[in-house]
mmCIF file of C-alpha atoms and ligand atoms in Angstrom:
data_model
loop_
_atom_site.group_PDB
_atom_site.id
_atom_site.type_symbol
_atom_site.label_atom_id
_atom_site.label_comp_id
_atom_site.label_asym_id
_atom_site.label_seq_id
_atom_site.Cartn_x
_atom_site.Cartn_y
_atom_site.Cartn_z
ATOM 1 C CA MET A 937 22.576 -8.116 38.823
ATOM 2 C CA TYR A 938 22.172 -8.348 42.622
ATOM 3 C CA GLN A 939 25.901 -7.932 43.936
ATOM 4 C CA ARG A 940 27.551 -4.634 41.937
ATOM 5 C CA PRO A 941 30.765 -4.280 43.783
ATOM 6 C CA ARG A 942 31.340 -0.823 42.364
ATOM 7 C CA ARG A 943 28.976 0.773 44.373
ATOM 8 C CA ASN A 944 31.240 0.914 46.914
ATOM 9 C CA ARG A 945 33.232 2.474 45.081
ATOM 10 C CA LYS A 946 31.863 4.728 43.975
ATOM 11 C CA ASN A 947 33.194 8.101 45.642
ATOM 12 C CA THR A 948 36.549 8.979 47.690
ATOM 13 C CA SER A 949 34.534 8.309 51.439
ATOM 14 C CA ILE A 950 32.519 4.850 50.716
ATOM 15 C CA ARG A 951 36.059 3.746 49.565
ATOM 16 C CA ASN A 952 37.341 5.318 52.047
ATOM 17 C CA MET A 953 35.451 4.122 54.669
ATOM 18 C CA ILE A 954 35.359 0.036 53.917
ATOM 19 C CA ALA A 955 39.045 0.543 53.627
ATOM 20 C CA GLU A 956 40.751 -2.911 54.622
ATOM 21 C CA THR A 957 43.974 -1.226 55.364
ATOM 22 C CA ASN A 958 45.700 1.792 56.219
ATOM 23 C CA LEU A 959 49.015 3.519 56.891
ATOM 24 C CA SER A 960 49.743 5.902 59.605
ATOM 25 C CA VAL A 961 53.183 7.518 60.489
ATOM 26 C CA ASP A 962 52.710 5.110 63.918
ATOM 27 C CA HIS A 963 54.073 2.138 62.386
ATOM 28 C CA LEU A 964 56.741 3.209 60.304
ATOM 29 C CA ILE A 965 60.811 2.888 62.198
ATOM 30 C CA TYR A 966 62.771 5.315 60.427
ATOM 31 C CA PRO A 967 66.654 3.802 59.748
ATOM 32 C CA LEU A 968 68.878 6.035 60.160
ATOM 33 C CA PHE A 969 73.005 6.160 59.013
ATOM 34 C CA VAL A 970 75.320 7.728 61.572
ATOM 35 C CA THR A 971 79.427 8.809 61.099
ATOM 36 C CA ASP A 972 81.977 9.944 63.274
ATOM 37 C CA LEU A 973 83.103 11.944 60.617
ATOM 38 C CA LYS A 974 83.145 15.390 60.538
ATOM 39 C CA GLU A 975 80.921 16.790 57.946
ATOM 40 C CA GLU A 976 77.532 17.130 58.664
ATOM 41 C CA LYS A 977 75.378 14.969 55.893
ATOM 42 C CA VAL A 978 77.443 12.271 53.500
ATOM 43 C CA ALA A 979 75.557 11.481 50.334
ATOM 44 C CA ILE A 980 74.430 7.753 49.597
ATOM 45 C CA THR A 981 74.004 7.086 45.919
ATOM 46 C CA SER A 982 71.976 4.348 45.512
ATOM 47 C CA MET A 983 69.626 5.661 48.030
ATOM 48 C CA PRO A 984 68.579 9.152 47.403
ATOM 49 C CA ASN A 985 67.859 11.053 49.808
ATOM 50 C CA CYS A 986 69.435 9.183 52.768
ATOM 51 C CA TYR A 987 72.575 10.471 54.567
ATOM 52 C CA ARG A 988 75.287 9.106 56.785
ATOM 53 C CA TRP A 989 75.145 11.442 59.239
ATOM 54 C CA SER A 990 77.546 13.547 62.429
ATOM 55 C CA GLN A 991 76.142 13.314 65.523
ATOM 56 C CA GLU A 992 75.736 16.629 65.764
ATOM 57 C CA ALA A 993 73.359 16.615 62.723
ATOM 58 C CA ILE A 994 71.367 13.568 63.629
ATOM 59 C CA LEU A 995 69.789 15.437 66.074
ATOM 60 C CA LYS A 996 68.557 18.035 63.796
ATOM 61 C CA GLU A 997 67.379 15.652 61.931
ATOM 62 C CA ILE A 998 64.964 13.810 64.488
ATOM 63 C CA GLU A 999 63.758 17.190 65.753
ATOM 64 C CA SER A 1000 62.715 17.556 61.807
ATOM 65 C CA CYS A 1001 61.001 13.750 61.526
ATOM 66 C CA VAL A 1002 59.370 14.153 65.570
ATOM 67 C CA ALA A 1003 57.968 17.758 64.221
ATOM 68 C CA LEU A 1004 56.482 15.178 61.636
ATOM 69 C CA GLY A 1005 54.972 13.040 64.089
ATOM 70 C CA LEU A 1006 57.299 10.800 63.119
ATOM 71 C CA ASN A 1007 58.120 8.624 66.397
ATOM 72 C CA HIS A 1008 60.356 6.017 66.355
ATOM 73 C CA PHE A 1009 64.342 5.238 64.113
ATOM 74 C CA VAL A 1010 66.539 2.471 63.664
ATOM 75 C CA LEU A 1011 69.757 3.668 64.121
ATOM 76 C CA PHE A 1012 72.787 2.095 62.066
ATOM 77 C CA PRO A 1013 76.811 3.065 62.315
ATOM 78 C CA ALA A 1014 79.468 3.527 59.430
ATOM 79 C CA VAL A 1015 82.419 2.463 60.853
ATOM 80 C CA ARG A 1016 86.149 3.659 59.774
ATOM 81 C CA GLU A 1017 87.845 0.855 58.863
ATOM 82 C CA GLU A 1018 90.746 1.531 61.238
ATOM 83 C CA ASN A 1019 87.451 0.501 64.298
ATOM 84 C CA LYS A 1020 87.410 -2.910 61.969
ATOM 85 C CA ASP A 1021 88.515 -5.935 63.894
ATOM 86 C CA LYS A 1022 87.717 -9.525 63.139
ATOM 87 C CA VAL A 1023 86.346 -9.566 66.749
ATOM 88 C CA ALA A 1024 84.082 -7.007 66.237
ATOM 89 C CA SER A 1025 85.648 -5.160 69.328
ATOM 90 C CA TYR A 1026 84.830 -1.419 68.781
ATOM 91 C CA SER A 1027 81.363 -2.125 68.870
ATOM 92 C CA TYR A 1028 81.028 -2.494 72.825
ATOM 93 C CA SER A 1029 83.880 0.196 73.396
ATOM 94 C CA GLU A 1030 83.354 2.806 75.948
ATOM 95 C CA GLU A 1031 85.075 4.359 72.675
ATOM 96 C CA ASN A 1032 82.074 4.068 70.013
ATOM 97 C CA PHE A 1033 80.486 6.922 69.116
ATOM 98 C CA TYR A 1034 77.598 4.382 67.678
ATOM 99 C CA LEU A 1035 76.592 4.368 71.651
ATOM 100 C CA HIS A 1036 77.282 8.223 71.978
ATOM 101 C CA VAL A 1037 74.438 8.809 69.739
ATOM 102 C CA ILE A 1038 72.066 6.562 71.091
ATOM 103 C CA ARG A 1039 72.573 9.161 75.141
ATOM 104 C CA ALA A 1040 72.069 12.043 73.296
ATOM 105 C CA ILE A 1041 69.633 10.954 70.892
ATOM 106 C CA LYS A 1042 67.690 9.528 74.198
ATOM 107 C CA GLU A 1043 68.680 12.597 76.705
ATOM 108 C CA ARG A 1044 67.145 15.152 73.887
ATOM 109 C CA PHE A 1045 64.280 13.494 72.876
ATOM 110 C CA PRO A 1046 63.243 10.349 75.478
ATOM 111 C CA GLN A 1047 60.160 9.800 74.032
ATOM 112 C CA VAL A 1048 60.724 8.956 70.669
ATOM 113 C CA THR A 1049 61.183 5.156 70.072
ATOM 114 C CA LEU A 1050 65.125 4.231 69.560
ATOM 115 C CA MET A 1051 66.014 0.788 67.952
ATOM 116 C CA SER A 1052 69.341 -1.159 67.320
ATOM 117 C CA ASP A 1053 71.251 -2.934 64.909
ATOM 118 C CA VAL A 1054 73.209 -5.977 66.493
ATOM 119 C CA ALA A 1055 75.513 -7.853 64.213
ATOM 120 C CA MET A 1056 79.154 -7.770 63.560
ATOM 121 C CA ASP A 1057 79.179 -6.665 59.950
ATOM 122 C CA PRO A 1058 79.163 -3.241 60.758
ATOM 123 C CA TYR A 1059 82.450 -3.544 63.211
ATOM 124 C CA SER A 1060 83.869 -6.348 61.648
ATOM 125 C CA SER A 1061 87.804 -6.375 59.017
ATOM 126 C CA ASP A 1062 85.803 -9.504 57.702
ATOM 127 C CA GLY A 1063 82.769 -7.883 56.408
ATOM 128 C CA HIS A 1064 80.535 -10.727 58.406
ATOM 129 C CA ASP A 1065 77.579 -10.593 60.697
ATOM 130 C CA GLY A 1066 79.175 -13.626 62.689
ATOM 131 C CA LEU A 1067 82.989 -14.330 63.683
ATOM 132 C CA VAL A 1068 85.286 -15.146 60.484
ATOM 133 C CA GLU A 1069 87.633 -18.948 60.779
ATOM 134 C CA ASN A 1070 89.028 -20.062 58.283
ATOM 135 C CA GLY A 1071 85.941 -18.985 55.616
ATOM 136 C CA GLU A 1072 83.547 -19.966 58.259
ATOM 137 C CA ILE A 1073 80.626 -18.144 60.272
ATOM 138 C CA LEU A 1074 81.114 -19.367 63.975
ATOM 139 C CA ASN A 1075 78.139 -20.261 65.642
ATOM 140 C CA ASP A 1076 78.503 -20.593 69.370
ATOM 141 C CA GLN A 1077 81.412 -17.832 69.102
ATOM 142 C CA THR A 1078 79.523 -15.136 68.038
ATOM 143 C CA LEU A 1079 77.277 -14.975 70.812
ATOM 144 C CA PRO A 1080 78.699 -13.585 73.740
ATOM 145 C CA ILE A 1081 79.755 -10.851 71.450
ATOM 146 C CA LEU A 1082 76.110 -10.400 69.904
ATOM 147 C CA ALA A 1083 75.104 -10.038 73.903
ATOM 148 C CA LYS A 1084 77.834 -7.109 74.769
ATOM 149 C CA MET A 1085 77.413 -5.736 71.606
ATOM 150 C CA SER A 1086 73.336 -6.091 72.920
ATOM 151 C CA VAL A 1087 74.331 -4.633 76.493
ATOM 152 C CA ALA A 1088 76.157 -2.261 75.863
ATOM 153 C CA GLN A 1089 73.177 -0.795 74.043
ATOM 154 C CA ALA A 1090 70.597 -0.925 76.761
ATOM 155 C CA GLN A 1091 73.067 0.804 78.944
ATOM 156 C CA ALA A 1092 73.558 3.181 76.336
ATOM 157 C CA GLY A 1093 69.760 3.703 76.583
ATOM 158 C CA ILE A 1094 68.410 1.875 73.173
ATOM 159 C CA ASP A 1095 64.129 0.468 73.342
ATOM 160 C CA ILE A 1096 64.719 -2.395 71.572
ATOM 161 C CA ILE A 1097 67.329 -4.247 70.401
ATOM 162 C CA GLY A 1098 67.824 -5.110 66.369
ATOM 163 C CA PRO A 1099 69.840 -8.676 65.776
ATOM 164 C CA SER A 1100 70.314 -9.025 62.564
ATOM 165 C CA ASP A 1101 72.491 -11.007 62.244
ATOM 166 C CA MET A 1102 71.028 -14.741 62.001
ATOM 167 C CA MET A 1103 73.397 -17.138 64.596
ATOM 168 C CA ASP A 1104 70.880 -19.966 65.784
ATOM 169 C CA GLY A 1105 70.174 -19.340 69.248
ATOM 170 C CA ARG A 1106 71.351 -15.620 69.939
ATOM 171 C CA VAL A 1107 68.110 -13.952 70.677
ATOM 172 C CA GLY A 1108 67.995 -16.464 73.746
ATOM 173 C CA TYR A 1109 71.293 -15.956 74.398
ATOM 174 C CA ILE A 1110 71.173 -12.020 74.007
ATOM 175 C CA ARG A 1111 66.966 -11.906 76.353
ATOM 176 C CA GLU A 1112 69.425 -14.236 79.638
ATOM 177 C CA ALA A 1113 72.103 -11.345 78.689
ATOM 178 C CA LEU A 1114 70.235 -8.787 79.501
ATOM 179 C CA ASP A 1115 68.007 -10.055 81.831
ATOM 180 C CA ASP A 1116 71.408 -10.430 84.208
ATOM 181 C CA GLU A 1117 71.904 -7.419 83.742
ATOM 182 C CA GLY A 1118 68.866 -5.960 84.905
ATOM 183 C CA TRP A 1119 67.550 -4.771 81.301
ATOM 184 C CA THR A 1120 64.489 -6.507 81.786
ATOM 185 C CA ASN A 1121 62.884 -3.787 80.046
ATOM 186 C CA THR A 1122 64.454 -3.637 76.988
ATOM 187 C CA SER A 1123 63.119 -5.010 73.930
ATOM 188 C CA ILE A 1124 64.170 -7.450 71.300
ATOM 189 C CA MET A 1125 62.800 -6.800 67.506
ATOM 190 C CA SER A 1126 63.746 -9.874 66.012
ATOM 191 C CA TYR A 1127 65.167 -10.624 62.616
ATOM 192 C CA ALA A 1128 63.366 -13.044 62.132
ATOM 193 C CA VAL A 1129 62.911 -14.287 59.073
ATOM 194 C CA LYS A 1130 65.612 -12.647 57.006
ATOM 195 C CA TYR A 1131 66.889 -13.994 53.505
ATOM 196 C CA ALA A 1132 70.654 -14.210 51.590
ATOM 197 C CA SER A 1133 69.222 -11.141 49.158
ATOM 198 C CA ALA A 1134 70.289 -9.367 46.678
ATOM 199 C CA TYR A 1135 68.336 -6.340 47.497
ATOM 200 C CA TYR A 1136 70.272 -5.092 50.415
ATOM 201 C CA GLY A 1137 73.184 -3.887 47.982
ATOM 202 C CA PRO A 1138 72.801 -0.303 48.910
ATOM 203 C CA PHE A 1139 72.762 -0.312 52.097
ATOM 204 C CA ARG A 1140 76.187 -2.256 51.993
ATOM 205 C CA ASP A 1141 77.383 0.421 49.930
ATOM 206 C CA ALA A 1142 76.517 3.048 52.990
ATOM 207 C CA LEU A 1143 78.044 0.903 55.355
ATOM 208 C CA ASP A 1144 80.883 -0.381 53.381
ATOM 209 C CA SER A 1145 79.469 -3.429 55.033
ATOM 210 C CA ALA A 1146 79.797 -5.872 51.979
ATOM 211 C CA PRO A 1147 81.139 -9.524 53.396
ATOM 212 C CA LYS A 1148 85.623 -8.990 52.199
ATOM 213 C CA ALA A 1149 84.936 -12.969 50.671
ATOM 214 C CA GLY A 1150 82.251 -15.082 50.323
ATOM 215 C CA ASP A 1151 78.157 -14.598 50.537
ATOM 216 C CA LYS A 1152 75.895 -14.667 53.317
ATOM 217 C CA LYS A 1153 74.422 -17.860 52.326
ATOM 218 C CA THR A 1154 74.760 -19.545 55.416
ATOM 219 C CA TYR A 1155 73.233 -17.759 57.432
ATOM 220 C CA GLN A 1156 70.579 -16.050 56.015
ATOM 221 C CA MET A 1157 67.708 -17.816 54.763
ATOM 222 C CA ASN A 1158 67.263 -18.771 51.053
ATOM 223 C CA PRO A 1159 64.543 -17.484 49.006
ATOM 224 C CA ALA A 1160 62.470 -20.427 48.153
ATOM 225 C CA ASN A 1161 61.561 -21.065 51.705
ATOM 226 C CA LYS A 1162 58.281 -20.610 53.256
ATOM 227 C CA LYS A 1163 58.045 -23.424 55.461
ATOM 228 C CA GLU A 1164 61.419 -22.620 57.311
ATOM 229 C CA ALA A 1165 60.167 -19.130 58.132
ATOM 230 C CA LEU A 1166 57.913 -20.369 60.555
ATOM 231 C CA LEU A 1167 60.564 -22.559 62.249
ATOM 232 C CA GLU A 1168 62.827 -19.525 62.677
ATOM 233 C CA ALA A 1169 60.452 -17.150 63.934
ATOM 234 C CA MET A 1170 58.953 -20.038 66.802
ATOM 235 C CA LEU A 1171 63.027 -20.021 67.842
ATOM 236 C CA ASP A 1172 62.844 -16.577 68.518
ATOM 237 C CA ALA A 1173 59.116 -16.525 70.162
ATOM 238 C CA GLU A 1174 60.273 -18.818 72.634
ATOM 239 C CA GLN A 1175 63.692 -17.748 73.495
ATOM 240 C CA GLY A 1176 61.869 -14.214 74.069
ATOM 241 C CA ALA A 1177 61.702 -12.325 70.640
ATOM 242 C CA ASP A 1178 59.148 -9.434 71.019
ATOM 243 C CA PHE A 1179 58.193 -8.940 67.159
ATOM 244 C CA LEU A 1180 59.324 -10.664 64.603
ATOM 245 C CA MET A 1181 60.212 -8.860 61.958
ATOM 246 C CA VAL A 1182 60.808 -10.056 57.372
ATOM 247 C CA LYS A 1183 63.188 -8.683 55.879
ATOM 248 C CA PRO A 1184 63.036 -7.743 52.667
ATOM 249 C CA ALA A 1185 59.082 -6.874 52.367
ATOM 250 C CA LEU A 1186 58.245 -6.546 48.803
ATOM 251 C CA ALA A 1187 59.203 -10.059 47.542
ATOM 252 C CA TYR A 1188 58.113 -12.010 50.958
ATOM 253 C CA LEU A 1189 54.785 -10.477 51.609
ATOM 254 C CA ASP A 1190 53.804 -14.438 51.535
ATOM 255 C CA VAL A 1191 55.990 -14.915 54.565
ATOM 256 C CA ILE A 1192 55.084 -11.913 56.435
ATOM 257 C CA HIS A 1193 50.728 -12.974 55.479
ATOM 258 C CA VAL A 1194 52.391 -16.742 57.677
ATOM 259 C CA LEU A 1195 54.440 -15.357 60.529
ATOM 260 C CA LYS A 1196 50.932 -12.293 61.024
ATOM 261 C CA GLU A 1197 48.276 -15.789 60.858
ATOM 262 C CA ASN A 1198 50.708 -18.683 62.779
ATOM 263 C CA PHE A 1199 51.659 -15.551 65.436
ATOM 264 C CA ALA A 1200 50.611 -13.469 68.668
ATOM 265 C CA LEU A 1201 53.215 -11.580 68.246
ATOM 266 C CA PRO A 1202 53.537 -7.931 66.526
ATOM 267 C CA VAL A 1203 55.205 -8.366 62.704
ATOM 268 C CA THR A 1204 57.250 -6.009 61.026
ATOM 269 C CA ALA A 1205 58.748 -5.937 57.570
ATOM 270 C CA TYR A 1206 62.434 -4.116 56.057
ATOM 271 C CA ASN A 1207 61.411 -2.177 53.561
ATOM 272 C CA VAL A 1208 65.081 -2.845 52.444
ATOM 273 C CA SER A 1209 67.759 -0.785 50.484
ATOM 274 C CA GLY A 1210 66.844 -2.140 47.223
ATOM 275 C CA GLU A 1211 64.077 -2.231 47.402
ATOM 276 C CA TYR A 1212 63.640 1.566 48.004
ATOM 277 C CA ALA A 1213 66.550 2.258 45.554
ATOM 278 C CA MET A 1214 64.324 1.157 42.598
ATOM 279 C CA ILE A 1215 61.469 3.085 43.191
ATOM 280 C CA HIS A 1216 64.072 5.843 43.200
ATOM 281 C CA ALA A 1217 65.840 4.860 39.583
ATOM 282 C CA ALA A 1218 62.439 3.903 38.085
ATOM 283 C CA VAL A 1219 60.809 7.830 39.366
ATOM 284 C CA LYS A 1220 64.090 8.894 38.605
ATOM 285 C CA GLN A 1221 63.368 7.796 34.274
ATOM 286 C CA GLY A 1222 59.802 9.461 35.104
ATOM 287 C CA TRP A 1223 58.569 5.769 34.817
ATOM 288 C CA LEU A 1224 56.636 5.679 37.902
ATOM 289 C CA ASP A 1225 55.079 8.090 39.995
ATOM 290 C CA TYR A 1226 57.003 8.623 43.593
ATOM 291 C CA GLN A 1227 53.950 9.096 45.829
ATOM 292 C CA PRO A 1228 51.108 6.553 44.838
ATOM 293 C CA VAL A 1229 53.812 4.380 44.031
ATOM 294 C CA VAL A 1230 55.582 4.582 47.730
ATOM 295 C CA MET A 1231 51.924 4.764 49.624
ATOM 296 C CA GLU A 1232 50.644 1.670 47.125
ATOM 297 C CA THR A 1233 53.523 -0.634 47.960
ATOM 298 C CA LEU A 1234 54.408 0.540 51.848
ATOM 299 C CA LEU A 1235 50.169 -0.560 52.288
ATOM 300 C CA SER A 1236 51.019 -3.962 50.400
ATOM 301 C CA MET A 1237 53.064 -4.671 53.245
ATOM 302 C CA ARG A 1238 49.968 -3.585 55.630
ATOM 303 C CA ARG A 1239 47.817 -5.818 53.561
ATOM 304 C CA ALA A 1240 50.028 -8.725 53.833
ATOM 305 C CA GLY A 1241 50.369 -8.299 57.878
ATOM 306 C CA ALA A 1242 52.492 -5.702 59.096
ATOM 307 C CA ASP A 1243 51.887 -4.469 61.387
ATOM 308 C CA GLY A 1244 55.561 -1.876 61.592
ATOM 309 C CA ILE A 1245 57.257 -1.798 58.438
ATOM 310 C CA LEU A 1246 60.526 -0.350 58.398
ATOM 311 C CA SER A 1247 60.953 1.992 56.130
ATOM 312 C CA TYR A 1248 63.593 4.808 53.987
ATOM 313 C CA PHE A 1249 60.752 6.672 52.747
ATOM 314 C CA ALA A 1250 59.158 6.796 56.308
ATOM 315 C CA LYS A 1251 59.933 11.008 56.334
ATOM 316 C CA ASP A 1252 58.429 11.075 52.862
ATOM 317 C CA VAL A 1253 54.930 9.641 53.954
ATOM 318 C CA ALA A 1254 55.087 11.727 57.249
ATOM 319 C CA GLN A 1255 55.437 14.557 55.005
ATOM 320 C CA TRP A 1256 52.459 14.306 52.852
ATOM 321 C CA MET A 1257 50.190 12.708 55.658
ATOM 322 C CA LYS A 1258 51.160 16.147 57.667
ATOM 323 C CA LYS A 1259 49.914 18.011 54.709
ATOM 324 C CA ILE A 1260 46.789 15.780 54.979
HETATM 325 C C1 PBG B 2196 73.491 -6.054 58.917
HETATM 326 C C2 PBG B 2196 72.096 -5.487 58.283
HETATM 327 C C3 PBG B 2196 72.307 -5.617 56.964
HETATM 328 C C4 PBG B 2196 70.742 -4.841 56.811
HETATM 329 C C5 PBG B 2196 70.192 -4.026 57.651
HETATM 330 N N1 PBG B 2196 71.443 -5.013 58.441
HETATM 331 C C6 PBG B 2196 72.516 -6.508 55.549
HETATM 332 C C7 PBG B 2196 72.925 -7.090 55.583
HETATM 333 O O1 PBG B 2196 72.777 -8.801 55.780
HETATM 334 O O2 PBG B 2196 73.724 -7.949 54.745
HETATM 335 C C8 PBG B 2196 69.605 -4.601 54.750
HETATM 336 C C9 PBG B 2196 68.731 -3.191 55.408
HETATM 337 C C10 PBG B 2196 68.566 -2.810 53.752
HETATM 338 O O3 PBG B 2196 69.227 -3.453 52.749
HETATM 339 O O4 PBG B 2196 67.779 -1.496 53.407
HETATM 340 N N2 PBG B 2196 73.123 -7.298 59.287
#
């Protein structure tokens, strides 16, 4: 035998030398939920070790992540029912605690990367990402609302705007609104390829943001489609996106790959709440071994082509890496 591939696997140092893919804490973006409730932290049943943090507590949480070398965060607001309305007006109001939290974090930790969520659902009494009229999700009428939300977040100091709503034309619309107000350095990470997925269930529990009626299939993509991902990514790239995200990640590794092959922009993957809950459930049963399964899962996303990964596992990974 001339070729014995096992020779290149004979010990850890050789395996490490020729590893084609790596995962570092720099690749990870940690999603955190914030509320304006008094309790320091409220557990989320379907997402073990994830909490809705109070405004005070989130600063401490971020401090502990920074100490582990984890410096990228994406924030999601859990909004009180009484602050929701049809037009998501609270999202860009001065009162919005989410904007205060962004400001407080950037004041205290100017070096961290802070990303937002832009969509109507956390603020919408209909629980949809866009404006609802007679059961229909209106596209063009939603855009000015998303733009106001984005400008308010930019004013608060956000580094990256994260439109997760899947309305057509929103990236360009938001880019123009940001530029008009002088926020030319505020980045956009577009949820370019976001599927209508059953894997978002635990996240909607975390924010009480499930649609009150209907589903999201008229704006989020059909899981059957891959070419359409190229179309969505192309439009967002043309409209000024700085990053292209694929969401969910694990069931869509082929989509991550095809985007990476076809675009020069950084590609990110969202390792979503259902993917997180699945692993935790199996580990709790004693059926899977937590650390190796998490590392293998995240590595598979990197191997598929993800430059960055949004993941609820980020802090655990940072802890493991600190020990090495
Ligand atoms: C809302 C939004 C969702 C997620 C991120 N932003 C849910 C949805 O589209 O219903 C899901 C994240 C996750 O499941 O971890 N625009």
